Amino acid sequence: MEAKSPKRMTKQRRIILEELRKLTSHPTADELYEIVRERLPRVSLGTVYRNLEVLSESGEILKLESAGSQKRFDGNPMDHHHVRCMGCGRVGDVEVVGDATLPALENFRCDGFSITRGTLEFTGLCDACKDKLDEEGAMPEAATQTRQ
Amino acid sequence: MEAKSPKRMTKQRRIILEELRKLTSHPTADELYEIVRERLPRVSLGTVYRNLEVLSESGEILKLESAGSQKRFDGNPMDHHHVRCMGCGRVGDVEVVGDATLPALENFRCDGFSITRGTLEFTGLCDACKDKLDEEGAMPEAATQTRQ
DNA sequence: GTAAATGCAAATTGTTTGCTTACTG
DNA sequence: CAGTAAGCAAACAATTTGCATTTAC
């Protein structure tokens, strides 16, 4: 279901891929656009979107559609787990430590669906958002919204 | 961090909540809007959005931000796991069967984040999308996109 | 009676697409 | 030199917001 190489390696595609791979931050398309723009000042946001699409189809990167309202991208295409900050939408990598192992996929039952990937997304809070909540103390009203 | 009751129980809010609770389908805002409209023909989509927001802040429903490009909502606010169809974005409930137990949250390490909820999101394929893929056979090009 | 919520429409935001030109293989 | 990809702008889709009016408490 994946891993066909992209057709042409243009300068833009190569640089987009290089910059994404340098990051562990799972950037959104426009965050990456800003970064790529330092090396390719005339690149367009549309090109970034198109290439991220192509690269994720070919399995070179991961498209994290399940990351809130904005899509995020991961330069590491290996299967691994993620946490998503419920405050700001940021995504981090999660590793399983100690002797813990996840139950096999057969242990999860869901009618009408077949689970194809055992990669999980946890819900959490990043340090920045946690600090913000702590400061706000008995936070005035709706301080728990999702922005980005 | 949650469970303050909404301020006023308007007819719209009550009906939106009732209809959402009847469903197990994790509808999007506009799917629910269409349903609610049968009982409240003059309701507006904005009102549906506003109420889904308020109800999820108060902990009466779940907002599944991690459900692809469109947010989905769950009338069951208890912690439970979800599968998201990578084909169409639909979301289903997942239950853990047999003697399987998830590792405790301490067994997951993620720098800069604290995991607050152990509810997981799996990636899968719903029956409809699976059938579609099967029919397409050696599917011509990019047949694995997310639409909804 | 008053603050909160509605309906409607317009504004925002994130993403995709059409088209002409440029460049890779 | 053939066809894929870029750049740019316009189109789209999902969600949010401003405002005048209505309604729950």
GROMACS .gro file of C-alpha atoms (C1' of nucleotides) in nm:
model
  346
    1MET     CA    1   0.000   0.000   0.000
    2GLU     CA    2   0.299   0.233  -0.018
    3ALA     CA    3   0.667   0.291  -0.094
    4LYS     CA    4   0.676   0.386  -0.457
    5SER     CA    5   0.948   0.650  -0.500
    6PRO     CA    6   0.850   0.993  -0.610
    7LYS     CA    7   0.894   1.056  -0.976
    8ARG     CA    8   1.135   1.343  -0.985
    9MET     CA    9   1.365   1.474  -0.720
   10THR     CA   10   1.345   1.845  -0.771
   11LYS     CA   11   1.546   2.087  -0.566
   12GLN     CA   12   1.231   2.190  -0.379
   13ARG     CA   13   1.132   1.833  -0.299
   14ARG     CA   14   1.479   1.746  -0.180
   15ILE     CA   15   1.506   2.049   0.046
   16ILE     CA   16   1.160   2.003   0.189
   17LEU     CA   17   1.250   1.645   0.274
   18GLU     CA   18   1.589   1.739   0.417
   19GLU     CA   19   1.446   2.007   0.640
   20LEU     CA   20   1.164   1.787   0.762
   21ARG     CA   21   1.409   1.513   0.850
   22LYS     CA   22   1.615   1.755   1.056
   23LEU     CA   23   1.319   1.822   1.280
   24THR     CA   24   1.170   1.616   1.556
   25SER     CA   25   0.891   1.862   1.601
   26HIS     CA   26   0.627   1.728   1.360
   27PRO     CA   27   0.571   2.065   1.198
   28THR     CA   28   0.260   2.181   1.020
   29ALA     CA   29   0.285   2.260   0.651
   30ASP     CA   30   0.324   2.630   0.708
   31GLU     CA   31   0.582   2.589   0.983
   32LEU     CA   32   0.787   2.386   0.741
   33TYR     CA   33   0.719   2.640   0.469
   34GLU     CA   34   0.877   2.912   0.680
   35ILE     CA   35   1.183   2.699   0.739
   36VAL     CA   36   1.222   2.594   0.378
   37ARG     CA   37   1.184   2.954   0.270
   38GLU     CA   38   1.520   3.035   0.424
   39ARG     CA   39   1.686   2.813   0.167
   40LEU     CA   40   1.433   2.866  -0.113
   41PRO     CA   41   1.297   3.216  -0.078
   42ARG     CA   42   1.070   3.184  -0.378
   43VAL     CA   43   0.908   2.855  -0.287
   44SER     CA   44   0.530   2.858  -0.256
   45LEU     CA   45   0.313   2.715   0.015
   46GLY     CA   46   0.130   2.513  -0.249
   47THR     CA   47   0.453   2.343  -0.345
   48VAL     CA   48   0.516   2.252   0.016
   49TYR     CA   49   0.170   2.100   0.043
   50ARG     CA   50   0.204   1.912  -0.283
   51ASN     CA   51   0.540   1.769  -0.191
   52LEU     CA   52   0.438   1.668   0.156
   53GLU     CA   53   0.151   1.484  -0.007
   54VAL     CA   54   0.373   1.310  -0.260
   55LEU     CA   55   0.635   1.221  -0.004
   56SER     CA   56   0.381   1.071   0.231
   57GLU     CA   57   0.225   0.870  -0.049
   58SER     CA   58   0.564   0.729  -0.131
   59GLY     CA   59   0.621   0.640   0.233
   60GLU     CA   60   0.919   0.869   0.285
   61ILE     CA   61   0.744   1.069   0.553
   62LEU     CA   62   0.434   1.035   0.766
   63LYS     CA   63   0.132   1.255   0.735
   64LEU     CA   64  -0.031   1.283   1.075
   65GLU     CA   65  -0.385   1.361   0.978
   66SER     CA   66  -0.491   1.267   1.320
   67ALA     CA   67  -0.321   1.558   1.481
   68GLY     CA   68  -0.587   1.816   1.540
   69SER     CA   69  -0.717   2.072   1.303
   70GLN     CA   70  -0.391   2.123   1.124
   71LYS     CA   71  -0.209   1.833   0.967
   72ARG     CA   72   0.139   1.763   1.086
   73PHE     CA   73   0.423   1.579   0.921
   74ASP     CA   74   0.686   1.345   1.051
   75GLY     CA   75   1.020   1.295   0.878
   76ASN     CA   76   1.054   0.956   1.040
   77PRO     CA   77   0.839   0.709   0.849
   78MET     CA   78   0.894   0.419   1.091
   79ASP     CA   79   0.594   0.317   1.296
   80HIS     CA   80   0.599   0.484   1.634
   81HIS     CA   81   0.359   0.640   1.877
   82HIS     CA   82   0.264   1.002   1.930
   83VAL     CA   83   0.129   1.233   2.198
   84ARG     CA   84  -0.078   1.526   2.094
   85CYS     CA   85  -0.099   1.829   2.322
   86MET     CA   86  -0.461   1.908   2.390
   87GLY     CA   87  -0.363   2.267   2.450
   88CYS     CA   88  -0.180   2.365   2.135
   89GLY     CA   89  -0.190   2.064   1.905
   90ARG     CA   90   0.183   2.007   1.912
   91VAL     CA   91   0.288   1.645   1.859
   92GLY     CA   92   0.568   1.455   2.029
   93ASP     CA   93   0.712   1.109   1.989
   94VAL     CA   94   0.640   0.846   2.250
   95GLU     CA   95   0.852   0.546   2.329
   96VAL     CA   96   0.758   0.240   2.523
   97VAL     CA   97   1.000   0.184   2.807
   98GLY     CA   98   1.069  -0.090   3.052
   99ASP     CA   99   0.928  -0.433   2.985
  100ALA     CA  100   0.592  -0.305   2.874
  101THR     CA  101   0.444  -0.445   2.556
  102LEU     CA  102   0.123  -0.354   2.391
  103PRO     CA  103  -0.147  -0.616   2.358
  104ALA     CA  104  -0.164  -0.765   2.010
  105LEU     CA  105  -0.408  -0.605   1.772
  106GLU     CA  106  -0.637  -0.905   1.805
  107ASN     CA  107  -0.712  -0.791   2.157
  108PHE     CA  108  -0.889  -0.485   2.031
  109ARG     CA  109  -1.237  -0.530   1.896
  110CYS     CA  110  -1.418  -0.280   1.681
  111ASP     CA  111  -1.724  -0.356   1.478
  112GLY     CA  112  -1.714  -0.253   1.116
  113PHE     CA  113  -1.347  -0.162   1.119
  114SER     CA  114  -1.023  -0.346   1.081
  115ILE     CA  115  -0.726  -0.204   1.261
  116THR     CA  116  -0.432  -0.187   1.028
  117ARG     CA  117  -0.176  -0.002   1.228
  118GLY     CA  118  -0.095  -0.040   1.591
  119THR     CA  119   0.048   0.306   1.623
  120LEU     CA  120  -0.120   0.498   1.895
  121GLU     CA  121  -0.196   0.854   1.967
  122PHE     CA  122  -0.204   0.964   2.326
  123THR     CA  123  -0.358   1.279   2.454
  124GLY     CA  124  -0.152   1.499   2.679
  125LEU     CA  125  -0.021   1.840   2.757
  126CYS     CA  126   0.309   1.986   2.648
  127ASP     CA  127   0.528   2.161   2.903
  128ALA     CA  128   0.449   2.505   2.769
  129CYS     CA  129   0.075   2.452   2.793
  130LYS     CA  130   0.106   2.292   3.133
  131ASP     CA  131   0.297   2.593   3.263
  132LYS     CA  132   0.040   2.822   3.118
  133LEU     CA  133  -0.240   2.637   3.293
  134ASP     CA  134  -0.052   2.637   3.622
  135GLU     CA  135   0.005   3.012   3.605
  136GLU     CA  136  -0.356   3.077   3.531
  137GLY     CA  137  -0.432   2.893   3.851
  138ALA     CA  138  -0.805   2.856   3.896
  139MET     CA  139  -0.823   2.949   3.532
  140PRO     CA  140  -1.080   3.210   3.442
  141GLU     CA  141  -1.339   3.052   3.216
  142ALA     CA  142  -1.251   2.874   2.900
  143ALA     CA  143  -0.876   2.858   2.916
  144THR     CA  144  -0.849   2.508   2.784
  145GLN     CA  145  -0.922   2.569   2.421
  146THR     CA  146  -0.730   2.433   2.132
  147ARG     CA  147  -0.544   2.686   1.934
  148GLN     CA  148  -0.238   2.636   1.735
  149MET     CA  149  -0.994   2.051   3.422
  150GLU     CA  150  -1.353   1.993   3.321
  151ALA     CA  151  -1.712   1.920   3.423
  152LYS     CA  152  -1.858   2.259   3.488
  153SER     CA  153  -2.218   2.254   3.371
  154PRO     CA  154  -2.322   2.468   3.084
  155LYS     CA  155  -2.486   2.790   3.185
  156ARG     CA  156  -2.823   2.763   3.022
  157MET     CA  157  -3.003   2.463   2.886
  158THR     CA  158  -3.168   2.602   2.578
  159LYS     CA  159  -3.390   2.396   2.359
  160GLN     CA  160  -3.121   2.386   2.093
  161ARG     CA  161  -2.853   2.270   2.336
  162ARG     CA  162  -3.074   2.001   2.479
  163ILE     CA  163  -3.174   1.864   2.142
  164ILE     CA  164  -2.820   1.869   2.009
  165LEU     CA  165  -2.710   1.673   2.313
  166GLU     CA  166  -3.000   1.428   2.289
  167GLU     CA  167  -2.939   1.355   1.924
  168LEU     CA  168  -2.567   1.313   1.970
  169ARG     CA  169  -2.625   1.068   2.254
  170LYS     CA  170  -2.850   0.858   2.035
  171LEU     CA  171  -2.569   0.802   1.789
  172THR     CA  172  -2.272   0.573   1.806
  173SER     CA  173  -2.134   0.708   1.485
  174HIS     CA  174  -1.917   0.997   1.606
  175PRO     CA  175  -2.070   1.244   1.362
  176THR     CA  176  -1.912   1.558   1.229
  177ALA     CA  177  -2.071   1.892   1.314
  178ASP     CA  178  -2.257   1.912   0.986
  179GLU     CA  179  -2.379   1.553   1.001
  180LEU     CA  180  -2.527   1.630   1.339
  181TYR     CA  181  -2.661   1.958   1.207
  182GLU     CA  182  -2.860   1.772   0.942
  183ILE     CA  183  -3.005   1.542   1.205
  184VAL     CA  184  -3.091   1.819   1.450
  185ARG     CA  185  -3.253   2.014   1.172
  186GLU     CA  186  -3.533   1.759   1.155
  187ARG     CA  187  -3.641   1.863   1.501
  188LEU     CA  188  -3.530   2.226   1.481
  189PRO     CA  189  -3.567   2.335   1.121
  190ARG     CA  190  -3.440   2.685   1.190
  191VAL     CA  191  -3.128   2.593   1.382
  192SER     CA  192  -2.804   2.724   1.240
  193LEU     CA  193  -2.479   2.542   1.183
  194GLY     CA  194  -2.305   2.802   1.396
  195THR     CA  195  -2.527   2.714   1.689
  196VAL     CA  196  -2.438   2.349   1.648
  197TYR     CA  197  -2.070   2.433   1.650
  198ARG     CA  198  -2.104   2.661   1.950
  199ASN     CA  199  -2.296   2.406   2.150
  200LEU     CA  200  -2.066   2.119   2.067
  201GLU     CA  201  -1.786   2.337   2.193
  202VAL     CA  202  -1.965   2.426   2.515
  203LEU     CA  203  -2.076   2.070   2.578
  204SER     CA  204  -1.728   1.934   2.531
  205GLU     CA  205  -1.585   2.196   2.763
  206SER     CA  206  -1.830   2.093   3.027
  207GLY     CA  207  -1.736   1.730   2.981
  208GLU     CA  208  -2.075   1.615   2.861
  209ILE     CA  209  -1.944   1.500   2.527
  210LEU     CA  210  -1.607   1.436   2.369
  211LYS     CA  211  -1.459   1.640   2.091
  212LEU     CA  212  -1.240   1.415   1.881
  213GLU     CA  213  -0.998   1.661   1.737
  214SER     CA  214  -0.779   1.377   1.640
  215ALA     CA  215  -1.016   1.255   1.379
  216GLY     CA  216  -0.882   1.379   1.051
  217SER     CA  217  -0.964   1.699   0.875
  218GLN     CA  218  -1.309   1.726   1.023
  219LYS     CA  219  -1.367   1.718   1.392
  220ARG     CA  220  -1.600   1.450   1.520
  221PHE     CA  221  -1.801   1.435   1.837
  222ASP     CA  222  -1.883   1.153   2.075
  223GLY     CA  223  -2.190   1.156   2.295
  224ASN     CA  224  -2.022   0.916   2.533
  225PRO     CA  225  -1.785   1.113   2.753
  226MET     CA  226  -1.637   0.807   2.925
  227ASP     CA  227  -1.278   0.727   2.837
  228HIS     CA  228  -1.259   0.473   2.561
  229HIS     CA  229  -1.053   0.400   2.254
  230HIS     CA  230  -1.118   0.482   1.891
  231VAL     CA  231  -1.025   0.363   1.544
  232ARG     CA  232  -1.014   0.611   1.264
  233CYS     CA  233  -1.061   0.492   0.908
  234MET     CA  234  -0.771   0.611   0.698
  235GLY     CA  235  -0.996   0.597   0.396
  236CYS     CA  236  -1.289   0.815   0.492
  237GLY     CA  237  -1.216   0.951   0.839
  238ARG     CA  238  -1.503   0.770   1.006
  239VAL     CA  239  -1.444   0.686   1.371
  240GLY     CA  240  -1.545   0.373   1.558
  241ASP     CA  241  -1.525   0.263   1.919
  242VAL     CA  242  -1.270   0.004   2.021
  243GLU     CA  243  -1.290  -0.226   2.317
  244VAL     CA  244  -1.016  -0.425   2.475
  245VAL     CA  245  -1.110  -0.793   2.486
  246GLY     CA  246  -0.971  -1.102   2.649
  247ASP     CA  247  -0.723  -1.064   2.927
  248ALA     CA  248  -0.531  -0.790   2.756
  249THR     CA  249  -0.440  -0.484   2.956
  250LEU     CA  250  -0.262  -0.175   2.845
  251PRO     CA  251   0.069  -0.091   3.002
  252ALA     CA  252   0.039   0.185   3.260
  253LEU     CA  253   0.100   0.534   3.137
  254GLU     CA  254   0.436   0.538   3.316
  255ASN     CA  255   0.559   0.294   3.057
  256PHE     CA  256   0.535   0.551   2.786
  257ARG     CA  257   0.806   0.814   2.774
  258CYS     CA  258   0.782   1.138   2.586
  259ASP     CA  259   1.009   1.433   2.636
  260GLY     CA  260   0.842   1.765   2.691
  261PHE     CA  261   0.495   1.621   2.723
  262SER     CA  262   0.289   1.467   2.996
  263ILE     CA  263   0.036   1.213   2.892
  264THR     CA  264  -0.292   1.289   3.058
  265ARG     CA  265  -0.526   1.044   2.900
  266GLY     CA  266  -0.466   0.685   2.819
  267THR     CA  267  -0.723   0.673   2.549
  268LEU     CA  268  -0.581   0.554   2.225
  269GLU     CA  269  -0.652   0.611   1.864
  270PHE     CA  270  -0.584   0.333   1.621
  271THR     CA  271  -0.557   0.364   1.250
  272GLY     CA  272  -0.760   0.129   1.037
  273LEU     CA  273  -1.000   0.084   0.753
  274CYS     CA  274  -1.376   0.068   0.775
  275ASP     CA  275  -1.561  -0.208   0.593
  276ALA     CA  276  -1.688   0.023   0.322
  277CYS     CA  277  -1.342   0.153   0.242
  278LYS     CA  278  -1.193  -0.193   0.258
  279ASP     CA  279  -1.447  -0.319   0.005
  280LYS     CA  280  -1.375  -0.025  -0.216
  281LEU     CA  281  -1.004  -0.099  -0.212
  282ASP     CA  282  -1.062  -0.467  -0.283
  283GLU     CA  283  -1.276  -0.387  -0.583
  284GLU     CA  284  -1.021  -0.149  -0.719
  285GLY     CA  285  -0.779  -0.437  -0.707
  286ALA     CA  286  -0.425  -0.324  -0.784
  287MET     CA  287  -0.559   0.022  -0.727
  288PRO     CA  288  -0.466   0.275  -0.990
  289GLU     CA  289  -0.241   0.537  -0.835
  290ALA     CA  290  -0.339   0.736  -0.533
  291ALA     CA  291  -0.651   0.557  -0.421
  292THR     CA  292  -0.570   0.574  -0.054
  293GLN     CA  293  -0.640   0.937   0.010
  294THR     CA  294  -0.844   1.075   0.289
  295ARG     CA  295  -1.171   1.221   0.192
  296GLN     CA  296  -1.481   1.223   0.393
  297DG     C1'  297  -3.446   4.234   3.370
  298DT     C1'  298  -3.018   4.079   3.223
  299DA     C1'  299  -2.670   3.792   3.071
  300DA     C1'  300  -2.628   3.424   2.768
  301DA     C1'  301  -2.759   3.207   2.341
  302DT     C1'  302  -2.961   3.219   1.873
  303DG     C1'  303  -2.975   3.299   1.366
  304DC     C1'  304  -2.768   3.484   0.995
  305DA     C1'  305  -2.395   3.632   0.726
  306DA     C1'  306  -1.946   3.757   0.674
  307DA     C1'  307  -1.470   3.660   0.802
  308DT     C1'  308  -1.085   3.339   0.897
  309DT     C1'  309  -0.802   2.956   0.848
  310DG     C1'  310  -0.612   2.551   0.639
  311DT     C1'  311  -0.573   2.316   0.214
  312DT     C1'  312  -0.641   2.221  -0.276
  313DT     C1'  313  -0.658   2.329  -0.768
  314DG     C1'  314  -0.609   2.546  -1.247
  315DC     C1'  315  -0.306   2.728  -1.534
  316DT     C1'  316   0.120   2.889  -1.745
  317DT     C1'  317   0.608   2.849  -1.729
  318DA     C1'  318   1.033   2.611  -1.585
  319DC     C1'  319   1.319   2.224  -1.530
  320DT     C1'  320   1.437   1.700  -1.456
  321DG     C1'  321   1.552   1.276  -1.651
  322DC     C1'  322   1.198   1.716  -2.566
  323DA     C1'  323   0.819   1.514  -2.293
  324DG     C1'  324   0.601   1.529  -1.914
  325DT     C1'  325   0.635   1.630  -1.411
  326DA     C1'  326   0.661   2.000  -1.095
  327DA     C1'  327   0.685   2.497  -0.963
  328DG     C1'  328   0.482   2.939  -0.868
  329DC     C1'  329   0.101   3.214  -0.823
  330DA     C1'  330  -0.362   3.316  -0.749
  331DA     C1'  331  -0.808   3.191  -0.708
  332DA     C1'  332  -1.129   2.835  -0.523
  333DC     C1'  333  -1.285   2.545  -0.146
  334DA     C1'  334  -1.409   2.357   0.289
  335DA     C1'  335  -1.441   2.365   0.782
  336DT     C1'  336  -1.492   2.649   1.152
  337DT     C1'  337  -1.534   3.088   1.394
  338DT     C1'  338  -1.707   3.545   1.482
  339DG     C1'  339  -1.987   4.003   1.497
  340DC     C1'  340  -2.408   4.172   1.567
  341DA     C1'  341  -2.898   4.250   1.632
  342DT     C1'  342  -3.265   3.985   1.842
  343DT     C1'  343  -3.459   3.637   2.140
  344DT     C1'  344  -3.487   3.361   2.555
  345DA     C1'  345  -3.379   3.113   3.000
  346DC     C1'  346  -3.333   3.184   3.460
   0.00000   0.00000   0.00000
